Amino acid sequence: MDNEQLKCWGQAAANLTGMLKECIGVVVEPAKIKRIHKVEMEIKEDNLNQACKLEEMNIRERARLRALETELRRQANLEDIGARTLDILPETATPEYIDVNWIDTFASCAEDVGEDELKNLWANILCNESQSPGKYSKRTLNSLKNFEVKDCKMCEDIAPYVFEILEKTEYFCGILWDEEIKKRIPYRMISHLESIGILVKSDFGVTYSTYSGENIILKYQNYTNKLVNNTDSDIDIGELIGLTETGKQIISIINGFHDDEYKNKIINLFKDRGFTEIDE
């Protein structure tokens, strides 16, 4: 697809397409157009396979064929992810500012992703990075390299229960681990997400020391609430499960449902301990 054809998709799409082509040799088209060529590509691959009789090849030739087929599959995966990215990329994105080394890491981590759910996840990463270059660390990309569909589903399951506490000297992002949430999120899920570097489990209550009159900010999805401490006591808010830095970045991509009951529960947790809301 040339630049003239990309004009209808906007400058951001043209910039991203150019960067992927120049940096890692990936040629992408909008997914809606690319699907038209999918059947043609599959027919060509079938013809190639039929023409190659493995039993008539020596080991060197078979190795070359396997390497070729592996790279063809990886190339198709990357171009499909790029196509999905174009379909969701806003015109305000600035992919031209993405670090070249980040693109290299992205390609090496995403090239073996074949499942639709995970391709959509990687497309969202590339889209978000295009809007805010530097948003996702290479460590996060490498953590996602071995992500499976079940891991993605588990992150979707915990996403509605993630909240943040922001203070001058303290920061927390994670889940309130009380008896009610334990019924909704099995412990085996928590253990698995901890084992793959998404969560950090603490087996003790967490307290926050805030001075009288000090403000905190509670964030839940797109909701932000400011509260002020009307006491000078430590605040015990119970057992929490924190997200790692990688976990925070992954959850920011996941679309979890909005749970008003849980949001109000977190707010009341602080109100019951002497905090009051600040009217904007």
XYZ file of N, CA and C in Angstrom, residues 48-265:
654
model
N 3.305 -24.023 -1.930
C 4.700 -24.194 -1.546
C 4.891 -25.509 -0.795
N 3.978 -25.793 0.131
C 4.082 -27.019 0.917
C 3.933 -28.267 0.051
N 3.020 -28.202 -0.919
C 2.810 -29.361 -1.793
C 4.014 -29.601 -2.705
N 4.671 -28.531 -3.088
C 5.803 -28.649 -4.002
C 7.043 -29.208 -3.312
N 7.074 -29.093 -1.981
C 8.248 -29.520 -1.228
C 7.994 -30.886 -0.610
N 8.697 -31.894 -1.093
C 8.590 -33.228 -0.526
C 9.753 -33.421 0.442
N 9.423 -33.400 1.719
C 10.462 -33.417 2.740
C 11.354 -34.645 2.660
N 10.751 -35.793 2.314
C 11.539 -37.023 2.307
C 12.621 -37.019 1.228
N 12.469 -36.128 0.234
C 13.454 -36.072 -0.841
C 14.560 -35.049 -0.553
N 14.431 -34.338 0.576
C 15.416 -33.317 0.920
C 16.459 -33.873 1.880
N 17.661 -33.269 1.850
C 18.639 -33.607 2.876
C 18.376 -32.738 4.107
N 19.078 -32.995 5.192
C 18.802 -32.316 6.456
C 19.018 -30.810 6.355
N 20.005 -30.389 5.573
C 20.259 -28.957 5.411
C 19.068 -28.271 4.723
N 18.521 -28.904 3.699
C 17.379 -28.324 2.978
C 16.140 -28.274 3.851
N 15.942 -29.343 4.649
C 14.785 -29.349 5.552
C 14.902 -28.253 6.606
N 16.122 -28.025 7.087
C 16.346 -26.968 8.075
C 16.053 -25.595 7.475
N 16.486 -25.403 6.233
C 16.227 -24.126 5.565
C 14.728 -23.905 5.366
N 14.018 -24.985 4.993
C 12.582 -24.868 4.784
C 11.871 -24.542 6.094
N 12.294 -25.212 7.187
C 11.666 -24.948 8.487
C 11.911 -23.507 8.923
N 13.133 -23.028 8.722
C 13.458 -21.646 9.081
C 12.632 -20.663 8.258
N 12.473 -20.978 6.956
C 11.687 -20.106 6.089
C 10.233 -20.050 6.540
N 9.647 -21.218 6.836
C 8.246 -21.258 7.248
C 8.047 -20.548 8.591
N 9.038 -20.684 9.497
C 8.962 -19.983 10.786
C 8.960 -18.478 10.583
N 9.860 -18.001 9.732
C 9.943 -16.560 9.498
C 8.732 -16.037 8.737
N 8.170 -16.852 7.846
C 6.945 -16.445 7.159
C 5.798 -16.263 8.162
N 5.703 -17.221 9.082
C 4.647 -17.136 10.097
C 4.853 -15.901 10.976
N 6.085 -15.656 11.385
C 6.368 -14.490 12.234
C 6.091 -13.182 11.501
N 6.473 -13.138 10.229
C 6.216 -11.937 9.434
C 4.711 -11.684 9.321
N 3.952 -12.758 9.074
C 2.494 -12.617 8.970
C 1.893 -12.142 10.285
N 2.405 -12.641 11.416
C 1.913 -12.213 12.725
C 2.138 -10.722 12.937
N 3.356 -10.256 12.650
C 3.681 -8.844 12.862
C 2.871 -7.935 11.943
N 2.693 -8.358 10.702
C 1.931 -7.527 9.772
C 0.452 -7.499 10.157
N -0.051 -8.599 10.716
C -1.438 -8.621 11.180
C -1.606 -7.709 12.387
N -0.653 -7.730 13.321
C -0.709 -6.838 14.484
C -0.637 -5.387 14.039
N 0.248 -5.111 13.072
C 0.344 -3.748 12.552
C -0.950 -3.301 11.906
N -1.606 -4.209 11.172
C -2.876 -3.876 10.522
C -3.955 -3.574 11.548
N -3.982 -4.371 12.616
C -4.977 -4.131 13.672
C -4.718 -2.792 14.361
N -3.449 -2.428 14.458
C -3.101 -1.141 15.072
C -3.625 0.009 14.232
N -3.476 -0.076 12.924
C -3.960 0.993 12.047
C -5.460 1.205 12.203
N -6.198 0.130 12.465
C -7.656 0.242 12.578
C -8.092 1.008 13.821
N -7.213 1.115 14.843
C -7.595 1.797 16.082
C -6.731 3.037 16.351
N -5.808 3.337 15.443
C -4.865 4.434 15.669
C -5.540 5.790 15.458
N -5.519 6.674 16.466
C -6.115 8.006 16.284
C -5.196 8.906 15.467
N -5.770 9.878 14.832
C -5.001 10.784 13.985
C -4.019 11.621 14.804
N -4.293 11.770 16.115
C -3.422 12.586 16.963
C -2.155 11.850 17.390
N -2.033 10.569 17.046
C -0.865 9.782 17.459
C 0.403 10.297 16.780
N 1.537 10.066 17.452
C 2.827 10.509 16.920
C 3.828 9.341 16.909
N 3.580 8.322 16.098
C 4.455 7.140 16.085
C 5.872 7.444 15.622
N 6.063 8.562 14.948
C 7.404 8.894 14.457
C 8.387 9.147 15.597
N 7.866 9.339 16.818
C 8.738 9.596 17.970
C 9.024 8.331 18.790
N 8.527 7.189 18.361
C 8.828 5.940 19.066
C 10.301 5.597 18.873
N 10.954 5.179 19.937
C 12.365 4.812 19.874
C 12.565 3.586 18.976
N 13.573 3.633 18.132
C 13.839 2.545 17.192
C 14.141 1.239 17.940
N 14.887 1.331 19.024
C 15.206 0.135 19.805
C 13.955 -0.471 20.436
N 12.993 0.371 20.785
C 11.729 -0.124 21.334
C 10.987 -0.926 20.261
N 10.997 -0.425 19.032
C 10.347 -1.138 17.925
C 10.990 -2.506 17.724
N 12.322 -2.559 17.808
C 13.022 -3.847 17.664
C 12.583 -4.826 18.745
N 12.508 -4.350 19.989
C 12.079 -5.211 21.097
C 10.632 -5.643 20.912
N 9.791 -4.720 20.487
C 8.385 -5.032 20.235
C 8.265 -6.164 19.221
N 9.020 -6.061 18.135
C 8.942 -7.068 17.071
C 9.404 -8.434 17.562
N 10.507 -8.472 18.295
C 11.032 -9.760 18.758
C 10.112 -10.403 19.786
N 9.366 -9.589 20.533
C 8.463 -10.128 21.557
C 7.100 -10.521 20.980
N 6.663 -9.855 19.913
C 5.317 -10.090 19.380
C 5.283 -11.033 18.180
N 6.430 -11.382 17.629
C 6.440 -12.121 16.366
C 5.858 -13.529 16.453
N 5.834 -14.131 17.637
C 5.292 -15.488 17.776
C 3.855 -15.499 18.302
N 3.221 -14.338 18.358
C 1.839 -14.243 18.844
C 0.886 -14.582 17.703
N 0.098 -15.640 17.891
C -0.806 -16.067 16.830
C -2.277 -15.963 17.170
N -2.608 -15.916 18.477
C -4.013 -15.885 18.883
C -4.598 -14.485 18.719
N -5.857 -14.431 18.298
C -6.512 -13.148 18.059
C -6.535 -12.266 19.299
N -6.857 -12.867 20.462
C -6.949 -12.068 21.690
C -5.616 -11.393 22.007
N -4.537 -12.135 21.818
C -3.225 -11.582 22.133
C -2.750 -10.605 21.054
N -3.126 -10.859 19.810
C -2.787 -9.894 18.759
C -3.459 -8.550 19.027
N -4.693 -8.598 19.496
C -5.389 -7.350 19.838
C -4.697 -6.633 20.992
N -4.188 -7.409 21.951
C -3.454 -6.823 23.075
C -2.204 -6.110 22.582
N -1.441 -6.762 21.711
C -0.217 -6.153 21.180
C -0.522 -4.958 20.284
N -1.635 -5.021 19.555
C -2.031 -3.875 18.733
C -2.354 -2.675 19.612
N -2.991 -2.918 20.752
C -3.290 -1.825 21.681
C -2.014 -1.238 22.282
N -1.037 -2.104 22.549
C 0.241 -1.612 23.063
C 0.902 -0.685 22.047
N 0.960 -1.128 20.799
C 1.583 -0.313 19.756
C 0.800 0.979 19.535
N -0.512 0.896 19.599
C -1.346 2.091 19.442
C -1.097 3.089 20.576
N -1.073 2.591 21.820
C -0.857 3.476 22.968
C 0.553 4.059 22.966
N 1.528 3.238 22.575
C 2.903 3.737 22.492
C 3.011 4.812 21.415
N 2.244 4.676 20.347
C 2.238 5.682 19.289
C 1.656 7.003 19.778
N 0.753 6.934 20.730
C 0.155 8.149 21.279
C 1.016 8.774 22.370
N 1.779 7.924 23.076
C 2.615 8.403 24.172
C 3.926 7.631 24.171
N 4.851 7.970 23.276
C 6.123 7.240 23.194
C 6.830 7.171 24.538
N 7.255 5.966 24.911
C 7.885 5.760 26.210
C 6.933 5.229 27.253
N 5.682 5.041 26.889
C 4.658 4.604 27.843
C 4.938 3.198 28.383
N 5.388 2.299 27.499
C 5.618 0.913 27.901
C 7.105 0.588 27.883
N 7.570 0.036 28.976
C 8.985 -0.302 29.089
C 9.295 -1.578 28.320
N 10.576 -1.756 28.003
C 11.004 -3.001 27.355
C 10.787 -4.188 28.293
N 10.885 -3.931 29.593
C 10.640 -5.000 30.559
C 9.215 -5.518 30.448
N 8.267 -4.605 30.272
C 6.874 -5.016 30.096
C 6.706 -5.836 28.817
N 7.336 -5.395 27.741
C 7.253 -6.135 26.482
C 7.798 -7.552 26.653
N 8.930 -7.675 27.324
C 9.519 -9.002 27.524
C 8.662 -9.868 28.437
N 7.979 -9.243 29.400
C 7.076 -10.001 30.270
C 5.887 -10.527 29.484
N 5.437 -9.758 28.513
C 4.278 -10.155 27.712
C 4.623 -11.186 26.636
N 5.906 -11.371 26.385
C 6.324 -12.266 25.299
C 5.751 -13.668 25.470
N 5.711 -14.150 26.705
C 5.213 -15.498 26.968
C 3.777 -15.504 27.496
N 3.091 -14.383 27.358
C 1.705 -14.278 27.800
C 0.833 -15.235 27.000
N -0.090 -15.893 27.704
C -1.042 -16.777 27.062
C -2.442 -16.185 27.139
N -3.366 -16.749 26.374
C -4.740 -16.246 26.375
C -5.329 -16.298 27.785
N -5.042 -17.375 28.529
C -5.588 -17.490 29.882
C -5.044 -16.393 30.792
N -3.796 -15.962 30.568
C -3.226 -14.873 31.361
C -3.962 -13.567 31.078
N -4.249 -13.353 29.814
C -4.988 -12.152 29.415
C -6.382 -12.149 30.043
N -7.029 -13.311 30.042
C -8.363 -13.426 30.626
C -8.322 -13.164 32.127
N -7.300 -13.653 32.815
C -7.173 -13.409 34.253
C -6.973 -11.926 34.553
N -6.192 -11.251 33.721
C -5.998 -9.812 33.899
C -7.320 -9.064 33.695
N -8.126 -9.525 32.743
C -9.448 -8.931 32.544
C -10.328 -9.139 33.784
N -10.182 -10.296 34.436
C -11.002 -10.608 35.607
C -10.652 -9.740 36.811
N -9.373 -9.374 36.968
C -9.000 -8.561 38.135
C -9.075 -7.068 37.859
N -9.098 -6.683 36.570
C -9.074 -5.259 36.205
C -10.163 -4.420 36.889
N -11.403 -4.940 37.046
C -12.438 -4.112 37.681
C -12.191 -3.820 39.155
N -11.192 -4.467 39.770
C -10.961 -4.301 41.201
C -9.649 -3.587 41.509
N -9.024 -3.041 40.479
C -7.764 -2.318 40.665
C -8.050 -0.844 40.937
N -7.442 -0.314 41.988
C -7.569 1.111 42.286
C -6.206 1.661 42.694
N -6.110 2.984 42.764
C -4.846 3.633 43.107
C -5.046 4.591 44.269
N -4.019 4.702 45.097
C -3.973 5.688 46.170
C -2.741 6.544 45.931
N -2.933 7.845 45.809
C -1.826 8.762 45.586
C -1.725 9.741 46.748
N -0.536 9.810 47.346
C -0.232 10.792 48.381
C 1.067 11.485 48.007
N 1.507 12.394 48.874
C 2.766 13.088 48.611
C 3.948 12.133 48.646
N 3.923 11.198 49.578
C 5.068 10.308 49.767
C 4.730 8.836 49.559
N 3.476 8.511 49.304
C 3.055 7.120 49.159
C 2.309 6.931 47.839
N 2.414 5.733 47.309
C 1.648 5.384 46.119
C 1.327 3.893 46.172
N 0.080 3.576 45.875
C -0.312 2.174 45.818
C -1.223 1.965 44.624
N -1.030 0.822 43.951
C -1.925 0.420 42.867
C -2.156 -1.066 43.030
N -3.406 -1.461 43.226
C -3.684 -2.873 43.419
C -5.125 -3.150 43.783
N -5.331 -4.203 44.580
C -6.659 -4.722 44.891
C -6.837 -4.805 46.395
N -8.034 -4.468 46.866
C -8.392 -4.706 48.261
C -8.729 -6.189 48.415
N -7.984 -6.887 49.246
C -8.112 -8.347 49.349
C -8.916 -8.688 50.600
N -10.223 -8.435 50.544
C -11.077 -8.758 51.684
C -11.902 -10.006 51.373
N -12.748 -10.395 52.302
C -13.487 -11.649 52.152
C -14.414 -11.635 50.935
N -15.006 -10.498 50.639
C -15.915 -10.406 49.495
C -15.174 -10.595 48.172
N -14.011 -9.953 48.046
C -13.236 -10.073 46.811
C -12.653 -11.476 46.674
N -12.333 -12.096 47.788
C -11.803 -13.463 47.745
C -12.813 -14.432 47.139
N -14.095 -14.111 47.290
C -15.127 -14.963 46.699
C -15.215 -14.765 45.187
N -14.830 -13.588 44.729
C -14.915 -13.273 43.296
C -13.652 -13.677 42.533
N -12.505 -13.591 43.213
C -11.227 -13.884 42.571
C -10.580 -15.064 43.287
N -10.518 -16.229 42.660
C -9.927 -17.401 43.309
C -8.458 -17.164 43.658
N -8.036 -17.740 44.781
C -6.653 -17.567 45.208
C -5.672 -18.130 44.182
N -6.055 -19.215 43.491
C -5.171 -19.797 42.482
C -4.887 -18.795 41.352
N -5.865 -17.902 41.067
C -5.644 -16.871 40.058
C -4.617 -15.864 40.558
N -4.744 -15.472 41.830
C -3.788 -14.545 42.423
C -2.386 -15.153 42.391
N -2.281 -16.421 42.772
C -0.980 -17.090 42.797
C -0.366 -17.156 41.402
N -1.205 -17.438 40.399
C -0.688 -17.528 39.031
C -0.207 -16.164 38.542
N -0.995 -15.119 38.783
C -0.609 -13.786 38.334
C 0.635 -13.294 39.077
N 0.799 -13.740 40.312
C 2.026 -13.418 41.042
C 3.221 -14.136 40.406
N 3.018 -15.382 39.994
C 4.110 -16.174 39.425
C 4.592 -15.639 38.085
N 3.737 -14.920 37.359
C 4.147 -14.372 36.055
C 4.460 -12.876 36.143
N 4.566 -12.366 37.385
C 5.057 -10.999 37.571
C 4.041 -9.896 37.427
N 2.754 -10.205 37.634
C 1.713 -9.181 37.526
C 1.344 -8.612 38.899
N 1.309 -9.476 39.914
C 0.883 -9.087 41.255
C 1.991 -9.320 42.280
N 1.888 -8.574 43.390
C 2.754 -8.782 44.545
C 1.853 -9.018 45.743
N 1.909 -10.230 46.300
C 1.030 -10.603 47.404
C 1.687 -10.265 48.731
N 0.930 -9.621 49.634
C 1.381 -9.325 50.986
C 0.450 -10.016 51.967
N 1.013 -10.662 52.949
C 0.194 -11.418 53.902
C -0.058 -10.635 55.184
N -0.085 -9.317 55.090
C -0.314 -8.526 56.287
C -1.109 -7.283 55.930
N -1.736 -6.690 56.940
C -2.505 -5.475 56.708
C -1.591 -4.315 56.362
N -2.088 -3.393 55.607
C -1.306 -2.234 55.190
C -1.843 -0.994 55.880
N -0.948 -0.187 56.441
C -1.358 1.057 57.073
C -0.757 2.238 56.333
N -1.473 3.349 56.372
C -0.982 4.581 55.764
C -0.932 5.658 56.827
N 0.213 6.286 56.966
C 0.367 7.367 57.924
C 0.210 8.697 57.191
N -0.825 9.426 57.519
C -1.060 10.724 56.888
C -1.287 11.766 57.978
N -0.783 12.963 57.743
C -0.960 14.041 58.707
C -2.373 14.611 58.626
N -2.810 15.162 59.732
C -4.123 15.793 59.741
C -4.156 16.904 58.690
N -5.196 16.903 57.871
C -5.328 17.908 56.825
C -4.658 17.527 55.517
N -3.950 16.407 55.499
C -3.270 15.991 54.269
C -4.262 15.355 53.304
N -4.077 15.646 52.021
C -4.973 15.131 50.993
C -4.443 13.829 50.396
N -5.369 12.997 49.962
C -5.014 11.837 49.148
C -5.933 11.832 47.926
N -5.523 11.124 46.911
C -6.334 10.976 45.706
C -6.597 9.496 45.489
N -7.863 9.145 45.353
C -8.254 7.786 44.999
C -8.624 7.772 43.526
N -8.067 6.826 42.789
C -8.385 6.704 41.367
C -8.925 5.308 41.102
N -10.045 5.273 40.396
C -10.631 4.000 39.980
C -11.075 4.149 38.534
N -10.365 3.475 37.621
C -10.607 3.610 36.189
C -10.595 5.095 35.820
N -11.673 5.637 35.263
C -11.674 7.046 34.878
C -12.193 7.967 35.969
N -12.408 7.410 37.153
C -12.973 8.183 38.261
C -11.859 8.595 39.214
N -11.851 9.885 39.603
C -10.873 10.410 40.562
C -11.601 11.095 41.708
N -11.202 10.772 42.936
C -11.842 11.334 44.109
C -10.770 11.846 45.069
N -10.890 13.109 45.498
C -9.948 13.693 46.453
C -10.557 13.677 47.853
N -9.742 13.248 48.803
C -10.192 13.205 50.188
C -9.139 13.854 51.080
N -9.586 14.336 52.244
C -8.679 14.944 53.205
C -8.761 14.181 54.515
N -7.606 14.007 55.164
C -7.532 13.302 56.431
C -7.889 14.260 57.565
N -8.960 13.959 58.264
C -9.379 14.785 59.395
C -8.873 14.244 60.727
N -7.981 13.259 60.673
C -7.379 12.716 61.887
C -5.867 12.811 61.753
N -5.150 12.466 62.796
C -3.693 12.386 62.710
C -3.232 10.981 63.100
N -4.123 10.008 62.827
C -3.839 8.622 63.174
C -3.442 7.824 61.931
N -2.710 6.717 62.167
C -2.447 5.784 61.084
C -3.760 5.165 60.625
N -3.859 4.934 59.331
C -5.092 4.391 58.770
C -4.846 2.945 58.329
N -5.473 2.008 58.999
C -5.353 0.602 58.625
C -6.476 0.275 57.646
N -6.120 0.022 56.397
C -7.158 -0.248 55.398
C -7.212 -1.727 55.027
N -6.503 -2.566 55.783
C -6.623 -4.001 55.584
C -5.624 -4.568 54.600
N -5.870 -5.790 54.180
C -4.939 -6.506 53.318
C -5.101 -6.062 51.864
N -3.966 -5.835 51.231
C -3.950 -5.389 49.838
C -3.061 -6.300 49.000
N -3.367 -6.370 47.731
C -2.499 -7.053 46.771
C -2.061 -6.011 45.749
N -0.776 -5.747 45.698
C -0.266 -4.719 44.810
C 0.062 -5.239 43.418
N 0.039 -4.334 42.453
C 0.469 -4.653 41.099
C 1.933 -4.268 40.928
N 2.669 -5.086 40.209
C 4.022 -4.707 39.826
C 3.937 -3.601 38.776
N 5.090 -3.014 38.450
C 5.090 -1.980 37.415
C 4.606 -2.556 36.091
N 5.037 -3.792 35.807
C 4.563 -4.463 34.596
C 3.062 -4.693 34.668
N 2.582 -5.119 35.838
C 1.150 -5.344 36.021
C 0.337 -4.085 35.785
N 0.831 -2.955 36.270
C 0.126 -1.678 36.079
C -0.002 -1.354 34.596
N 1.086 -1.567 33.869
C 1.067 -1.232 32.442
C 0.131 -2.152 31.665
N 0.096 -3.424 32.062
C -0.780 -4.369 31.360
C -2.243 -4.084 31.678
N -2.549 -3.844 32.950
C -3.935 -3.571 33.340
C -4.440 -2.301 32.681
N -3.538 -1.350 32.426
C -3.959 -0.096 31.772
C -4.464 -0.338 30.352
N -4.099 -1.487 29.770
C -4.539 -1.815 28.417
C -5.867 -2.562 28.438
N -6.072 -3.328 29.517
C -7.239 -4.204 29.618
C -8.498 -3.396 29.890
N -9.570 -3.748 29.214
C -10.861 -3.095 29.439
C -11.710 -3.932 30.397
N -11.653 -3.592 31.680
C -12.484 -4.274 32.661
C -13.800 -3.536 32.854
N -14.827 -4.239 33.298
C -16.107 -3.580 33.503
C -16.032 -2.656 34.715
N -16.923 -1.675 34.742
C -16.948 -0.688 35.820
C -17.855 -1.191 36.932
N -17.315 -1.261 38.159
C -18.057 -1.771 39.302
C -18.284 -0.628 40.298
N -19.453 0.021 40.213
C -19.753 1.146 41.099
C -19.775 0.732 42.561
N -20.243 -0.469 42.813
C -20.305 -0.963 44.193
C -18.901 -1.044 44.802
N -17.960 -1.543 44.020
C -16.584 -1.659 44.505
C -15.958 -0.278 44.672
N -16.203 0.622 43.716
C -15.675 1.985 43.810
C -16.151 2.657 45.094
N -17.444 2.562 45.381
C -17.995 3.174 46.587
C -17.449 2.518 47.850
N -17.188 1.238 47.764
C -16.633 0.516 48.910
C -15.254 1.068 49.271
